[in-house]
C-alpha positions in Angstrom: -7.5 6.3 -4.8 -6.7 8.9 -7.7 -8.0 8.4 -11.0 -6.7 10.4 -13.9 -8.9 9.6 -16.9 -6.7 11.7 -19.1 -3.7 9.8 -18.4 -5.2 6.2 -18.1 -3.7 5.7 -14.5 -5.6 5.1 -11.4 -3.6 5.0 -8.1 -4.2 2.5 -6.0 -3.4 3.5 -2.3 -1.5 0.2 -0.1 -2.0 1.4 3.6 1.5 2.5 4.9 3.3 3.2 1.6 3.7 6.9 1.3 0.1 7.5 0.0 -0.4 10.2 1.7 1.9 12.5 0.2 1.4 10.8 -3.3 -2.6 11.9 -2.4 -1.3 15.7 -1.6 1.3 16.0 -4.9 -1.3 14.7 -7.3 -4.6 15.1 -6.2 -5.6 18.4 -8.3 -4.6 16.6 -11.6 -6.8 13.9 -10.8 -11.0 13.4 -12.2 -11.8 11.6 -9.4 -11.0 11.5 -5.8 -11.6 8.6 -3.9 -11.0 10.1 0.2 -11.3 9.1 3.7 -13.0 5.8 4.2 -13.0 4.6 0.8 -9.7 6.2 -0.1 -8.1 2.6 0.4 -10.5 0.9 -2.0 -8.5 -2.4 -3.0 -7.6 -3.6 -6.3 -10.2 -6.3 -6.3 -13.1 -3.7 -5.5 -11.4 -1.2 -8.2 -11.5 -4.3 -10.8 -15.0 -5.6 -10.1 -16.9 -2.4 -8.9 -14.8 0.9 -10.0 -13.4 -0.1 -13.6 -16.8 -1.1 -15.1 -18.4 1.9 -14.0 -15.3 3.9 -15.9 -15.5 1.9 -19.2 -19.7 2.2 -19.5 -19.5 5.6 -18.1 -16.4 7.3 -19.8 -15.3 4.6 -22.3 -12.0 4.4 -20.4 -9.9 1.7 -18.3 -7.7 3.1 -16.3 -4.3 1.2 -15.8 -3.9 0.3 -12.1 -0.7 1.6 -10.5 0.3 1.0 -6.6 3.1 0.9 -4.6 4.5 -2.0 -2.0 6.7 -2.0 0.7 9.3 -4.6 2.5 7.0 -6.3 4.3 8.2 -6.1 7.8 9.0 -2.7 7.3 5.2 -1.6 6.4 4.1 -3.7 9.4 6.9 -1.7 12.0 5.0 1.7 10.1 1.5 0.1 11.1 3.2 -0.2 14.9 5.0 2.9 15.0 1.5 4.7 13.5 -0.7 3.3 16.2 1.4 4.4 19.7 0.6 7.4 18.6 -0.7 9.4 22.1 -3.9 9.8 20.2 -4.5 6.5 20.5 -4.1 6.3 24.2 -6.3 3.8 26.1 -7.8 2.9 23.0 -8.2 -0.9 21.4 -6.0 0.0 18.4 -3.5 1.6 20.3 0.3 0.0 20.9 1.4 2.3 23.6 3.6 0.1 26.1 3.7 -3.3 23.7 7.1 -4.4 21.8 7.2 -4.4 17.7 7.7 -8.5 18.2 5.0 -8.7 20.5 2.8 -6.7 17.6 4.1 -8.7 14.9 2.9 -11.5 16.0 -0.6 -10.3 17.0 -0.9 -9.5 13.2 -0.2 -13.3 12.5 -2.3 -15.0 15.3 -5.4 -17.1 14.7 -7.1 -14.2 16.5 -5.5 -10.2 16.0 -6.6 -8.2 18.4 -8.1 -4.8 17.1 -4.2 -3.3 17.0 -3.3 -5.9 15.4 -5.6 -6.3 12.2 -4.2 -4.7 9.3 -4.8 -6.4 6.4 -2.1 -7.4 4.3 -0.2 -5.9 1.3 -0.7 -9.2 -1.0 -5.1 -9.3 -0.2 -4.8 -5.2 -1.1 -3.1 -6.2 -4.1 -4.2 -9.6 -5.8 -7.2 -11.3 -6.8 -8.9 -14.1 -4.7 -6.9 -16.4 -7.2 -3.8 -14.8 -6.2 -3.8 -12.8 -9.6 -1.9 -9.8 -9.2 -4.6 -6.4 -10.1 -2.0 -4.2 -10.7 -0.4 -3.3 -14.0 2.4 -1.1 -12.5 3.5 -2.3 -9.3 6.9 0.1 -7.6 9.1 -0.6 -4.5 8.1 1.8 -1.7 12.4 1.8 -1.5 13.1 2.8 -5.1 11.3 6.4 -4.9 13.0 7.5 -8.0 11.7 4.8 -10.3 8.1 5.6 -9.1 8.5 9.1 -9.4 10.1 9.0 -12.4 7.6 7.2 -14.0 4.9 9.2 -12.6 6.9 12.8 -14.3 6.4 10.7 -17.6 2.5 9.9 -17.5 2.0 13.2 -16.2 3.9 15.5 -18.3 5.8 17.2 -14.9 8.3 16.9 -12.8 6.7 15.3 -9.1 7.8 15.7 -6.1 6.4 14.0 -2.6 6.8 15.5 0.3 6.7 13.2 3.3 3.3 13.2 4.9 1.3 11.9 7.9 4.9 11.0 9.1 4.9 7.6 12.0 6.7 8.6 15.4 10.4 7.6 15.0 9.9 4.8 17.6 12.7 2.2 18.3 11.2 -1.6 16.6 13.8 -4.1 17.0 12.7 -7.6 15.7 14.5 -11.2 16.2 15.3 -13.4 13.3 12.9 -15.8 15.4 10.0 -13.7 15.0 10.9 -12.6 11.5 11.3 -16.4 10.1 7.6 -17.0 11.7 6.1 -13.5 9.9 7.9 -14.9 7.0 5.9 -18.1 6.9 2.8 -16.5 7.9 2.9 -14.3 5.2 4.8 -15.8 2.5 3.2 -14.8 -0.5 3.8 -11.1 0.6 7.2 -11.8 0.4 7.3 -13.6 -2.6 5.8 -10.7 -4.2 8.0 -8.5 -2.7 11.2 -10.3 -3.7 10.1 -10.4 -6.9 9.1 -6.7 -7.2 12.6 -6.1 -6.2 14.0 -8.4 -8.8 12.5 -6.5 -11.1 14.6 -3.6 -10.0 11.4 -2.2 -8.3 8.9 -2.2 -10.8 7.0 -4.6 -12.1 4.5 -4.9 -15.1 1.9 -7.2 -15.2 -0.6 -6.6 -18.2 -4.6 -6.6 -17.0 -7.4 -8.0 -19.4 
């Protein structure tokens, strides 16, 4: 999480959407750095615990900004991320296991470690279902994001792609995709309409 106090912004960072390289291109402009454990801090926790500390501290309430990603295709970068050899022989690795077999791990009952990754729509909503986030942008409309960073920030921005997935083949059947679909059909809803909104969508906070 970035928070730029001069430019009333605080960047939100959704697991698997390019955050890394947003973190790299942006990080020195930013007042306050939020890294490595916390650096994923969710836009729940930055409404209730972050954002009152900002407005008693420094009179100042950030707009929330974050990114979101198709759906399936931030799950295959969660797969493709954990068969990395690093992970070898350990619980949250997915050496030697199919993308459908993951996929539906993530939507069991029961995810094994590997499988439990959260979910784009809890990252981004309240527990009423509230979305947190006043500028939401499609992970796959990169130059309406950056463009509206270059305008808050005063610069041109560039992202250079970082912390990069192996390029590993993740097939998935319509089956499997209907059923990840149910499972998760708020995600999508919030998806679809994201990309209605020709990938970015406002929604004032209080």
């Amino acid at each position: 999480m970035l928070i730029f106090l001069n430019r009333n912004l605080t960047f939100l960072a959704t697991p698997k959407t390019g955050t890394t390289a947003v973190e790299m291109a942006l990080k020195p402009e930013a007042e306050i750095v939020f890294s490595r454990s916390r650096k994923h801090l969710t836009a729940l926790r930055y409404r209730r615990r972050v954002l009152p500390f900002l407005q008693e501290t420094f009179s100042a309430s950030p707009e929330p900004l974050a990114v979101m990603r198709d759906p399936v295709e931030q799950i295959r970068s969660w797969y493709r991320y954990r068969s990395q050899p690093r992970l070898d022989g350990k619980k949250l690795s997915t050496k030697g296991l199919t993308f459908e077999a993951f996929a539906l791990e993530v939507i069991s009952d029961a995810p094994p470690p590997r499988a439990q990754i959260g979910s784009q729509f809890s990252f981004l909503t309240s527990d009423q279902d509230d979305l947190l986030v006043q500028h939401l942008f499609a992970y796959e409309r990169q130059p309406t994001f950056r463009d509206f960073l270059a305008d808050r920030l005063g610069r041109e921005v560039k992202l250079k792609p970082k912390n990069v997935s192996p390029d590993l083949p993740a097939p998935l059947s319509g089956e499997v995709e209907s059923r990840l679909r149910t499972a998760r059909a708020k995600e999508f809803a919030l998806y679809d309409r994201l990309i209605a909104a020709d990938g970015y969508l406002q929604t004032p906070q209080e």
